[in-house]
Coordinates of C-alpha atoms in Angstrom, one line a residue:
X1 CA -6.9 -1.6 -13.7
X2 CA -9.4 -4.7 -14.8
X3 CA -13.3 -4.1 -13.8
X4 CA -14.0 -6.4 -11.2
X5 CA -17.8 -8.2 -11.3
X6 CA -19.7 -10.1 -9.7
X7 CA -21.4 -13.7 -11.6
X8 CA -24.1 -16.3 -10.2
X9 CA -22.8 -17.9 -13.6
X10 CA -21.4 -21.8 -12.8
X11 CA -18.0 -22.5 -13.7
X12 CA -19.2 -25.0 -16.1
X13 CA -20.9 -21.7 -18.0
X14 CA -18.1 -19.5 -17.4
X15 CA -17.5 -16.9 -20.7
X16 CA -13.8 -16.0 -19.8
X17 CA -10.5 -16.8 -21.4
X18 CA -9.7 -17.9 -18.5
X19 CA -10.4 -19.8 -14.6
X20 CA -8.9 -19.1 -11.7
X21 CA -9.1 -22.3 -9.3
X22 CA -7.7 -22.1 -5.6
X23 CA -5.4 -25.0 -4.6
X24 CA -4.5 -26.1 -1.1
X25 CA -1.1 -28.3 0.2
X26 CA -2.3 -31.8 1.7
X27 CA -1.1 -32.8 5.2
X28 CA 1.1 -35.4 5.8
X29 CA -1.3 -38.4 5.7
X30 CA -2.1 -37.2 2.4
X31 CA 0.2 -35.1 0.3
X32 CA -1.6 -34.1 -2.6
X33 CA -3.1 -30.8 -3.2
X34 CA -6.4 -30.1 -2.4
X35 CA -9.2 -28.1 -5.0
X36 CA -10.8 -25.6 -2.8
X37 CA -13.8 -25.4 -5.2
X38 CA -16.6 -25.4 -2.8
X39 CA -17.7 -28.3 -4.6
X40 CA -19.0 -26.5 -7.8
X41 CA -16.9 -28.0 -10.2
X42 CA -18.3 -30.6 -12.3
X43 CA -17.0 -34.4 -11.6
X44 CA -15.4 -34.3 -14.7
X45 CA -13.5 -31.1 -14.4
X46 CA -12.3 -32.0 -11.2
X47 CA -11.0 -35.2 -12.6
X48 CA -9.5 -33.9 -15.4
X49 CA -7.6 -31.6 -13.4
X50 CA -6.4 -34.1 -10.6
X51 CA -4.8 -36.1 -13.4
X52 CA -2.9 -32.8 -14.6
X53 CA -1.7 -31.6 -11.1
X54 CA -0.5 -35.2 -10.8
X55 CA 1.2 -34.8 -14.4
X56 CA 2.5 -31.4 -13.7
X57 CA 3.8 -31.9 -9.9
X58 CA 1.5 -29.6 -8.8
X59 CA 1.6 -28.7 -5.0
X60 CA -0.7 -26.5 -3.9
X61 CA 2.2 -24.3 -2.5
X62 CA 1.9 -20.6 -2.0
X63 CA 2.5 -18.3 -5.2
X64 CA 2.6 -21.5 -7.1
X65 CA 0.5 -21.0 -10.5
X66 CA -0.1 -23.9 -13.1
X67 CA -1.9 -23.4 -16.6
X68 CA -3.8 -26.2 -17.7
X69 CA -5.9 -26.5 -21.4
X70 CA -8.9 -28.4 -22.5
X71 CA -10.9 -29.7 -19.0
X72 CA -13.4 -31.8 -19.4
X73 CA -16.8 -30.1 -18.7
X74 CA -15.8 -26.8 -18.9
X75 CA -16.3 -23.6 -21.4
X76 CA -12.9 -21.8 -20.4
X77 CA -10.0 -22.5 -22.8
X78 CA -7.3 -22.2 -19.4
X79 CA -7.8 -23.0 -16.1
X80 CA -5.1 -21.7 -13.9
X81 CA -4.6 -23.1 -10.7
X82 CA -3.2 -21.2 -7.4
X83 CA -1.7 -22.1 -4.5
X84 CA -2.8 -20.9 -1.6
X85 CA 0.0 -23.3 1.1
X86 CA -1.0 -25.2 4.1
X87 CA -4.3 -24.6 6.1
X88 CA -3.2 -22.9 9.3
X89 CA -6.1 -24.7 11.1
X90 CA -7.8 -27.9 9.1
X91 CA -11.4 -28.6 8.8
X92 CA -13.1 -29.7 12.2
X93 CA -15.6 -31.3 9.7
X94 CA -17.6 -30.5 6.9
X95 CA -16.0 -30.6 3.0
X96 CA -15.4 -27.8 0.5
X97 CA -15.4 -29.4 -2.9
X98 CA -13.6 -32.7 -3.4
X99 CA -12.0 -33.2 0.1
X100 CA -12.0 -32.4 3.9
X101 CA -9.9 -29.0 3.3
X102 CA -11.9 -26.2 4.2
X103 CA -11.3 -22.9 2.7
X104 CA -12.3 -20.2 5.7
X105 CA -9.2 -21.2 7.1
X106 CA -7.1 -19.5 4.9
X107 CA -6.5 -16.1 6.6
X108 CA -7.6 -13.5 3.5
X109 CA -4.2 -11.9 2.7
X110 CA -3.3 -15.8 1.3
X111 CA -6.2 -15.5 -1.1
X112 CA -5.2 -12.1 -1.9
X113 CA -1.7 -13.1 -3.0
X114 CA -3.4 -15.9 -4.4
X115 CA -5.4 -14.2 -6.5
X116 CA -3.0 -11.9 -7.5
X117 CA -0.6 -14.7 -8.7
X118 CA -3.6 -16.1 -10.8
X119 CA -4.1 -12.5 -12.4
X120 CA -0.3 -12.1 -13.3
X121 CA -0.5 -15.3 -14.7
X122 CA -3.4 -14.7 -16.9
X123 CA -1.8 -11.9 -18.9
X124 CA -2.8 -12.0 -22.3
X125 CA -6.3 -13.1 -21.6
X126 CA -8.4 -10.3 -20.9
X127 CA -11.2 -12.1 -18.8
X128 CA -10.5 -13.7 -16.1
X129 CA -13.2 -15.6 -13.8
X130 CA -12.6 -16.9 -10.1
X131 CA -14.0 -19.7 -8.6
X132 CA -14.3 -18.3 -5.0
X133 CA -13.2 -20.9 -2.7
X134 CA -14.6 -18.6 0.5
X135 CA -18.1 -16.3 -0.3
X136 CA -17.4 -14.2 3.1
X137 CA -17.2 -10.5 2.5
X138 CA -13.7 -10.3 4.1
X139 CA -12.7 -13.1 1.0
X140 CA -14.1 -11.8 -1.4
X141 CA -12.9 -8.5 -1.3
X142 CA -9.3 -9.7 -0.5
X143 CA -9.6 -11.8 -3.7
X144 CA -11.2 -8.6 -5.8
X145 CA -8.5 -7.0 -4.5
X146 CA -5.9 -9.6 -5.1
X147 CA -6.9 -10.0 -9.1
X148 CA -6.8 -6.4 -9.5
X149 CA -3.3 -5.5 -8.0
X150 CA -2.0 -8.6 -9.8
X151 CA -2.8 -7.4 -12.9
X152 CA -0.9 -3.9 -12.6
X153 CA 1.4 -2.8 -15.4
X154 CA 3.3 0.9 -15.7
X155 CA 3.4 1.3 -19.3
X156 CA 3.8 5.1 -19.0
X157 CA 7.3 5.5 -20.3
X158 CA 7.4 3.3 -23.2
X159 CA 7.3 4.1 -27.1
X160 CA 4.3 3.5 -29.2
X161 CA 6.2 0.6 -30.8
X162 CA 6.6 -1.0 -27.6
X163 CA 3.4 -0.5 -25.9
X164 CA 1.9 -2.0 -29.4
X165 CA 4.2 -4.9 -29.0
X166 CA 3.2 -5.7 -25.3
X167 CA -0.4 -5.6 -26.0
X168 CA -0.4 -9.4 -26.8
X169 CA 0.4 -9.6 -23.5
X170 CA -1.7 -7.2 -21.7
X171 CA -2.8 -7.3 -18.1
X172 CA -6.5 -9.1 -17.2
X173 CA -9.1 -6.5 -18.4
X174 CA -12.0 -7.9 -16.6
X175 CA -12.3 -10.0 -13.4
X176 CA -15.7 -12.1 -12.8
X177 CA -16.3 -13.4 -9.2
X178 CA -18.0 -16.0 -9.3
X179 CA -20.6 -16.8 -6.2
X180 CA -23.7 -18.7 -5.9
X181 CA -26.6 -17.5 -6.7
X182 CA -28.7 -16.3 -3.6
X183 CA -32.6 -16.6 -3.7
X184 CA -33.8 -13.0 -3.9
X185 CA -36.9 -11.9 -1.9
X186 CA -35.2 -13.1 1.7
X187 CA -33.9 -10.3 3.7
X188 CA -30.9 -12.6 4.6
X189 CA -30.1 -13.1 1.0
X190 CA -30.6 -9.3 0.3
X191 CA -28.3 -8.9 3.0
X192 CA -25.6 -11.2 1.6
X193 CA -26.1 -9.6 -1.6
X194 CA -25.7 -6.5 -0.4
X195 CA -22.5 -7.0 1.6
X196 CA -21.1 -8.8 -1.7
X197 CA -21.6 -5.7 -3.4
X198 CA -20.0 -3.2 -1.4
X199 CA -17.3 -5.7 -1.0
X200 CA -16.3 -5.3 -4.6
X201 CA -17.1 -1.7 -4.6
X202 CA -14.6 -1.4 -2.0
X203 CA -11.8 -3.9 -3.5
X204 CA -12.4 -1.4 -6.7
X205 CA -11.6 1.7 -5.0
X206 CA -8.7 0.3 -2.9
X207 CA -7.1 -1.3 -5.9
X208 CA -7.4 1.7 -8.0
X209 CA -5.9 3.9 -5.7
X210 CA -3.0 1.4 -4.9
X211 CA -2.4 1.3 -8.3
X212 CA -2.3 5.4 -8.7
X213 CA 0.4 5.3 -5.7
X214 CA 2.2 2.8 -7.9
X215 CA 2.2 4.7 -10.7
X216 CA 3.7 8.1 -8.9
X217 CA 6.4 5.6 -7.8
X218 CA 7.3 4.2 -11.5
X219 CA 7.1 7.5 -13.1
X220 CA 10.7 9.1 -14.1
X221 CA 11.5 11.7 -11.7
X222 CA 12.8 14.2 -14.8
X223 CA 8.6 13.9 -15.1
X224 CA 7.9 13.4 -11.5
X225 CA 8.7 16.3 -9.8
X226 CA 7.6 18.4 -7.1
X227 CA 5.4 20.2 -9.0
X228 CA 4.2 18.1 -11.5
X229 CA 3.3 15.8 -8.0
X230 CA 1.1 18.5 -6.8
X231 CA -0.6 18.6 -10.4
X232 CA -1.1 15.1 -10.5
X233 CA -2.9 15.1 -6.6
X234 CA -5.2 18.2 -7.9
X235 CA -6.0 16.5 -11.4
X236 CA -6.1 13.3 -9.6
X237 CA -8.6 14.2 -6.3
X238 CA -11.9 12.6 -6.2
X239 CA -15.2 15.5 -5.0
X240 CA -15.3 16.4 -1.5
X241 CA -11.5 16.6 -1.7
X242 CA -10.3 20.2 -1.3
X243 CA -6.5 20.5 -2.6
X244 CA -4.2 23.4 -1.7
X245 CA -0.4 23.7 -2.5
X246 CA 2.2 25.6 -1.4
X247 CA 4.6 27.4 -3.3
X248 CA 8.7 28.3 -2.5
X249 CA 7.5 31.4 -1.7
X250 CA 4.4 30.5 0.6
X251 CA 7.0 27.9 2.2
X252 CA 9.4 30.8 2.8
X253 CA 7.1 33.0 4.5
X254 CA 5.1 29.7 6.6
X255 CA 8.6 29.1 8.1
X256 CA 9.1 25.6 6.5
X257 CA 12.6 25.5 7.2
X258 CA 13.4 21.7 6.8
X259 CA 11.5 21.6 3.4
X260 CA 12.9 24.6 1.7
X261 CA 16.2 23.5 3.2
X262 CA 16.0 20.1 1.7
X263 CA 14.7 21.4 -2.0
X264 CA 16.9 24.2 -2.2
X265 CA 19.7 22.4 -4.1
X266 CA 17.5 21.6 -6.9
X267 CA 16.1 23.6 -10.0
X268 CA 12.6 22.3 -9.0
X269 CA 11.6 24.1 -6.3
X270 CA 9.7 22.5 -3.1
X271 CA 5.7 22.3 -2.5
X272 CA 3.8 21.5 0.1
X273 CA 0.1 19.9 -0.7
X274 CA -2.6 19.6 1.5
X275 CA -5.8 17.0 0.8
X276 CA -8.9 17.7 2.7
X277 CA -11.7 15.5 3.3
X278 CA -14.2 16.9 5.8
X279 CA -17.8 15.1 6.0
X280 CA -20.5 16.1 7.3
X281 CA -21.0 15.0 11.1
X282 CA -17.2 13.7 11.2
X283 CA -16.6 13.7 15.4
X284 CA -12.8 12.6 14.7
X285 CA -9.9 14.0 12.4
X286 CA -7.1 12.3 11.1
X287 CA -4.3 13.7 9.9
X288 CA -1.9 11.8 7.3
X289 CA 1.4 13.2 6.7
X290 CA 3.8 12.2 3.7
X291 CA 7.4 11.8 2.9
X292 CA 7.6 13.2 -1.1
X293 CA 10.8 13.4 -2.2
X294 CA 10.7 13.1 -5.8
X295 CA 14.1 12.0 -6.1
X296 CA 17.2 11.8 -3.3
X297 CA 21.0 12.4 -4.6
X298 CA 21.8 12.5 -1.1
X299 CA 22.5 16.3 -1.7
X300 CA 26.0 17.6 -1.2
X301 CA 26.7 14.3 1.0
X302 CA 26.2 12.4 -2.3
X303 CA 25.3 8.4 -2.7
X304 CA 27.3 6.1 -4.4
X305 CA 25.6 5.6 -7.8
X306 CA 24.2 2.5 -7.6
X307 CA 22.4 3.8 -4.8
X308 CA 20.6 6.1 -6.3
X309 CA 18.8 4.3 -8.8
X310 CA 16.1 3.9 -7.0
X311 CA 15.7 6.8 -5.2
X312 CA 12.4 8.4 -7.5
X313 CA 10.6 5.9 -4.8
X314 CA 11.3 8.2 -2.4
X315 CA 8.3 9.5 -2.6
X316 CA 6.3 6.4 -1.3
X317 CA 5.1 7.3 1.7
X318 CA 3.6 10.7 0.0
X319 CA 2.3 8.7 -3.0
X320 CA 0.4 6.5 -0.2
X321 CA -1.4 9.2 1.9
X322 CA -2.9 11.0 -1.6
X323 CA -4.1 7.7 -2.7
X324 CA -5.3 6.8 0.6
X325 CA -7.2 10.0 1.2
X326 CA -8.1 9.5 -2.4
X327 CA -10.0 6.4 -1.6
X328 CA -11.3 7.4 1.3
X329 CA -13.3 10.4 0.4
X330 CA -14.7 7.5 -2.8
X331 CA -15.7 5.2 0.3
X332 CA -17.2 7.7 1.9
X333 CA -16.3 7.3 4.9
X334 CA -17.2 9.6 8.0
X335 CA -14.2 10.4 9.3
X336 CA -12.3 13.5 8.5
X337 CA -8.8 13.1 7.3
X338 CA -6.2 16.3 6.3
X339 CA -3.2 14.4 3.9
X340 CA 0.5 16.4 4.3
X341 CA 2.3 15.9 1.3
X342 CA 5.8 16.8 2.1
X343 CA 7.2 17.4 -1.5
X344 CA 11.0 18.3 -2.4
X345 CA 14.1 17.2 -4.8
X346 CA 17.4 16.5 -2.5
X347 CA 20.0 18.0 -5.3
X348 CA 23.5 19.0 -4.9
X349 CA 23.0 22.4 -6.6
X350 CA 25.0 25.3 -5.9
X351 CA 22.9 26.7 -3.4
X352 CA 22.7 23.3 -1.6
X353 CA 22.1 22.8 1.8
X354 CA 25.3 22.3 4.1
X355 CA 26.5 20.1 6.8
X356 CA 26.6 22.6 9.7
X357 CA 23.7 24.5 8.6
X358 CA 20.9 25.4 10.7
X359 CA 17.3 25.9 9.9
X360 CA 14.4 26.7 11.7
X361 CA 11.1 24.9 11.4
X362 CA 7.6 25.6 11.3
X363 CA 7.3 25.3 14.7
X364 CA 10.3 27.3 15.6
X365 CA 12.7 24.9 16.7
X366 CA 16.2 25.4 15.4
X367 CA 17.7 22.3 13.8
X368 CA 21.6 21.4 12.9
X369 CA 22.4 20.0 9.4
X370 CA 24.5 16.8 10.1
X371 CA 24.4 14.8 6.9
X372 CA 22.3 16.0 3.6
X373 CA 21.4 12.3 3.1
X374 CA 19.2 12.5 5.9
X375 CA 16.7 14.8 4.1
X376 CA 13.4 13.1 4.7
X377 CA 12.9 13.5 8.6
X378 CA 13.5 17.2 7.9
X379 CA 10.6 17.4 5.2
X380 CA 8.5 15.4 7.6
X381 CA 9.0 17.0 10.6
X382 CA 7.6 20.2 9.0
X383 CA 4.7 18.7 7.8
X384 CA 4.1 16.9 11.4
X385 CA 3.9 20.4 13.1
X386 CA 1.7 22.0 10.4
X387 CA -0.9 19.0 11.2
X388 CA -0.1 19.3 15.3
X389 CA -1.8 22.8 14.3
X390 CA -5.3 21.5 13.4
X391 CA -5.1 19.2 16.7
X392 CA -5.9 16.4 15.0
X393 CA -7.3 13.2 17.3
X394 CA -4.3 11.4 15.6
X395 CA -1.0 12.1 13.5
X396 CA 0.3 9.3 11.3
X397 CA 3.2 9.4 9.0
X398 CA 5.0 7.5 6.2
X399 CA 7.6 7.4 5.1
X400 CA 10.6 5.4 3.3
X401 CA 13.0 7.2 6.0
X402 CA 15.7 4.8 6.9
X403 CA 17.6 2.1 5.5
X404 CA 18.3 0.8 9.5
X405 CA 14.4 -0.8 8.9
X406 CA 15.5 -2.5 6.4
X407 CA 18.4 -3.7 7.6
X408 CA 16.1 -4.3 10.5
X409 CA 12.9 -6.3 9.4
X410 CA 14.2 -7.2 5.3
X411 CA 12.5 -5.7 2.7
X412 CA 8.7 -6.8 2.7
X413 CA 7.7 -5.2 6.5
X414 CA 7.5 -1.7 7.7
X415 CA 8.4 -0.6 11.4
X416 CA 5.5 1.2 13.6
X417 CA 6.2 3.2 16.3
X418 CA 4.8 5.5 18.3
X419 CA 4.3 7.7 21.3
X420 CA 1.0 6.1 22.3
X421 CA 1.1 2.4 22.7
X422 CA -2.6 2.5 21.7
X423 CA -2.5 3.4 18.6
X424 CA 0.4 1.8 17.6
X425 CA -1.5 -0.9 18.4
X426 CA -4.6 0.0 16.0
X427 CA -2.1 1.2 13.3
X428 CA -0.4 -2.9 13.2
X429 CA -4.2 -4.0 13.1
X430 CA -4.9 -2.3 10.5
X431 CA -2.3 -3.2 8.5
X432 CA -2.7 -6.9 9.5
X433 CA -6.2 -6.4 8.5
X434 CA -5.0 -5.5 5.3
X435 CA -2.4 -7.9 5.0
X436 CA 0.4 -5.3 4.4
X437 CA 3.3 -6.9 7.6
X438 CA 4.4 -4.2 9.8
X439 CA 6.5 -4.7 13.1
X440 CA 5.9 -2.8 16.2
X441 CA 9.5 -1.3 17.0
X442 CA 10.3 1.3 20.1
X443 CA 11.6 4.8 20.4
X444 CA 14.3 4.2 23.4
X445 CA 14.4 7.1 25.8
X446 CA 18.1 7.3 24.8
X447 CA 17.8 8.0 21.7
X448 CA 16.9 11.7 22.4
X449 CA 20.2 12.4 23.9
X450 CA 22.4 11.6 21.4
X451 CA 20.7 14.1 19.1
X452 CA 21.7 17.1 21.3
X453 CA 23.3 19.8 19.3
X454 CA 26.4 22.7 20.6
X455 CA 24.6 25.2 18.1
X456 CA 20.9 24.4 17.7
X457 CA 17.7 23.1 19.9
X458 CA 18.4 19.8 18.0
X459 CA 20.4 17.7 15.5
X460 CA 18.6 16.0 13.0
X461 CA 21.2 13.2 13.6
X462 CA 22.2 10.8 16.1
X463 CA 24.7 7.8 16.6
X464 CA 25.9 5.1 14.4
X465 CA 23.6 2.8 15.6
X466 CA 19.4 2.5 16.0
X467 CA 19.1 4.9 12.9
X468 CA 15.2 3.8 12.8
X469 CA 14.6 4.9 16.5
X470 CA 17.0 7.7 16.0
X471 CA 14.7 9.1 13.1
X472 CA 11.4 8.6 14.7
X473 CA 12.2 10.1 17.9
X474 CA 13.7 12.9 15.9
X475 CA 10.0 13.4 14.5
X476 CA 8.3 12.8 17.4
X477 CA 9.6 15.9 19.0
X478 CA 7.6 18.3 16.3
X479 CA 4.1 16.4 17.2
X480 CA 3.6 19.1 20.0
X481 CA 0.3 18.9 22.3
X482 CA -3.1 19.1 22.2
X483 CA -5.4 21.8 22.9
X484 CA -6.0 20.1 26.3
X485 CA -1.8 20.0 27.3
X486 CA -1.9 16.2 26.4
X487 CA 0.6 15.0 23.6
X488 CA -1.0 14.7 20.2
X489 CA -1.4 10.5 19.3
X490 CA 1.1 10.2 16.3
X491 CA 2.6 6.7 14.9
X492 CA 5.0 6.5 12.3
X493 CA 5.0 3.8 9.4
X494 CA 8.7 3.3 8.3
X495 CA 8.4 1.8 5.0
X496 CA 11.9 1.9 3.1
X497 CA 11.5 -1.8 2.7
X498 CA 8.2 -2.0 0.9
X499 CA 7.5 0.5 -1.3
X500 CA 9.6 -0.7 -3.7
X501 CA 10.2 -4.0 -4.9
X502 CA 13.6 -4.7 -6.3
X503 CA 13.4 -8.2 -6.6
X504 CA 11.0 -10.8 -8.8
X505 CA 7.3 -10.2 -8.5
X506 CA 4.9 -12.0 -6.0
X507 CA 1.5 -12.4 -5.2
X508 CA -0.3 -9.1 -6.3
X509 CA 3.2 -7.1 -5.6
X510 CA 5.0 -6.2 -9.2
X511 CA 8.3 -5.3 -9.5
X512 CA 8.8 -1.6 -8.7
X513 CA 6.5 0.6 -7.1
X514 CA 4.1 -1.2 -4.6
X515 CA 1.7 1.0 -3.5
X516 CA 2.6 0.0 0.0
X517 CA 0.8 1.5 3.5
X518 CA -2.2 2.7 0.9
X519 CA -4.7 0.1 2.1
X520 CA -3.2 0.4 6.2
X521 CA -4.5 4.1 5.9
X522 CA -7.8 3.7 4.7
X523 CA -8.2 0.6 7.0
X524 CA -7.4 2.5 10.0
X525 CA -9.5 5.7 9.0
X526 CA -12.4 3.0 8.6
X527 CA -11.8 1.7 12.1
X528 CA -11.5 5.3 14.0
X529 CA -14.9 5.8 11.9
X530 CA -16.5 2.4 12.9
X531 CA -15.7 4.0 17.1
X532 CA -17.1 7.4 16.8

């Protein structure tokens, strides 16, 4: 994970290998792409690299990088330029740089993918700098952020010989933001100083934990395992974060039915990890819950093989509370939060669970056993009722639980749904805020009945169809009440989709683990802080 910095330096006197410079799409009276340089650029530079964009075909398009050498007036060997698309809404007057396009109207997620695509495209140059086209707090740490998840690399699993070999091409080491240089002495420059700061403090912390989730993801699940999660989240937690894990036995004795059903197939047994962060003067407790299973045969109902190559990112939604609750503790923030992590292997071992089988959960509902492959909502729905216990002011959960949201909403955007329409509401602001793309989907009062069961309270199962509704509704019905008879709040982030990307990198997103729902968490804890 690079160091991110901030720099008054000009670009002109820029000591990096390299310069990231933010490019805009013209409109259709003029088609050429715009430098979004806030007009710091020397004439010649900006000259110089009009006559290259014009040379290369550069467009200004997003995820679009071009690596150009020797510009006139400037220190930096490479300048690579980033699309950043259209302007949703053009200048209504003013310039930034050398034309009318003006860079606040880029929402911040586009300079975050932006910046990401710059970072990836720096690899091999350790230090990169980055002409901020934007000097807002909200840009700046989208861009921080951006650089830093765009230069992720898992090298964990590879030989000496090979990580030697890749080092020529090694991620960006250090990121320098560079901003102009306020006046000091002024209580508004002291201000903006300030908020610059914590900005990149915060882009820091957020990146390096997204980056920790990613790495869970990656890792091999013969070294990824129940267990050896639960050491990682107690080597891993930051002070003020008390960890406590749960053994087979504990599990046995707690009445966990669905998670010792679930891991009782596999040679590693089942854990259950709690995260604690409890501040001083906190008036409102979140509780995060989950979905670990380290890797998903589909147990005695087996997947085809080609599905299961994938399956150690089963675990995403888990990997995504510890590193939010990670982060949130190093932010500080004043909000109480409890993380669930719902940890298991889904094996076809000879003491596998059955289709048929019933198991009773914590909160002593009996459930039916339809199909093994349908492990996760049983894992989840244990850790749901132990946080119901705390009566938590809210219950959130995530997990990569159905392949009916993907087929749903593709394989960049999460479903959100919920009992309480309010906070289903905050939780799609806060992820919009982050720029991770959710969907609000609903839980159909149908749903319910096709999960009744001849033998148990409940089947964890339903029809062939709505298998994303079917699953959530199946969890909402362990969320229990509050102390005061009213239902505990409780949303659910289905995130199958995005927590792993199969496909090409983009933006700040690598191929393989993505961290995903990381920076939704923590931006939602920091709202329900910013109301108490």
């Amino acid at each position: 994970m690079p160091n991110l910095a901030l720099s008054t330096m000009t670009p002109q006197d820029a000591d990096a290998d390299s310069l990231a410079v933010f490019v805009g799409q013209g409109d259709g009276d003029d088609p050429s792409p715009r430098l979004l340089d806030g007009g710091r650029l020397p004439p010649a530079a900006v000259a110089g690299l009009r006559d290259a964009m014009r040379t290369l075909r550069v467009t200004g398009k997003a995820d679009e990088t071009a690596r150009i050498t020797g510009t006139p007036g400037l220190r930096v060997p490479l300048v690579v330029l980033t699309g950043v698309g259209a302007a949703p809404n053009p200048a209504a007057g003013g310039t930034v740089g050398e034309d009318d396009l003006d860079a606040t109207a880029f929402p911040p997620e586009t300079l975050r993918r932006a910046a990401g695509a710059a970072s990836r495209a720096c690899a091999g140059r350790p230090h990169l700098a980055v002409l901020m086209p934007d000097l807002s707090p909200r840009a700046l740490r989208a861009i921080a952020e951006g650089a830093a998840l765009g230069a992720y690399r898992f090298v964990e699993h590879r030989g000496a010989k090979a990580v030697q070999a890749m080092a020529k091409d090694a991620p960006v080491a250090q990121v320098d933001l560079l901003v102009t240089a306020q006046e000091s002495g002024t209580k508004p420059a002291e201000e903006a100083n300030s908020q610059a700061a914590q900005a990149v403090q915060a882009a820091q912390i957020a990146a390096a934990e997204q980056a920790w989730a990613r790495d869970l993801v990656n890792s091999a699940p013969n070294s990824l395992y129940p267990q050896s999660f639960a050491d990682a989240v107690s080597k891993h937690a930051p002070p003020g974060v008390a960890v406590d894990v749960m053994d087979e036995v504990a599990l046995v004795e707690g009445g966990f039915g669905g998670i010792v059903g679930v891991g009782q197939g596999s040679a590693h047994s089942p854990r259950l990890v709690t995260m604690a962060y409890a501040p001083k003067g906190a008036q409102v407790h979140l509780a995060f819950v989950g979905k670990g299973i380290t890797f998903d045969s589909g147990g005695l109902c087996i997947k085809p093989g080609k599905s299961m190559i994938t399956m150690k990112c089963d675990m995403g939604g888990a990997a995504a509370v510890a590193a939010a609750v990670a982060a949130i503790a190093q932010l500080k923030l004043p909000v109480a939060v409890t993380g669930y992590l719902c940890l298991a292997e889904n094996m076809p071992g000879s003491n596998a669970q059955r289709p048929g089988d019933v198991v009773t959960m914590r909160d002593g509902q009996t459930v039916e056993i339809i199909n093994t492959d349908a492990e996760g909502r049983l894992v989840m729905a244990d850790g749901i009722a132990l946080a119901a216990e705390k009566d938590p002011d809210a219950i959130i959960d995530v997990a990569t639980l159905t392949g009916a949201a993907m087929v749903a909403l593709g394989s960049r955007t999460a479903a959100v749904m919920a009992n309480d329409d309010e906070l289903q509401g905050d939780l799609t602001s806060a992820a919009t805020s982050v720029g991770e793309s959710v969907w609000p989907m609903p839980i159909t009062e149908e749903i319910r009945a096709g999960m009744d069961s001849l033998v148990a309270d409940i089947s964890h199962m339903g029809g062939d169809t709505g298998g994303a509704m079917t699953a959530a509704a199946f969890l909402r019905n362990f969320v229990g009440t509050r102390a005061d008879g009213q239902d505990t709040s409780w949303g659910h982030l289905d995130i199958a989709g995005p927590a792993y990307n199969e496909r090409v990198p983009h933006g700040y997103t690598p191929k393989g683990g993505t961290g995903f729902a990381t920076r939704t968490l923590v931006a939602f804890a920091q709202a329900r802080a910013q109301e108490q």
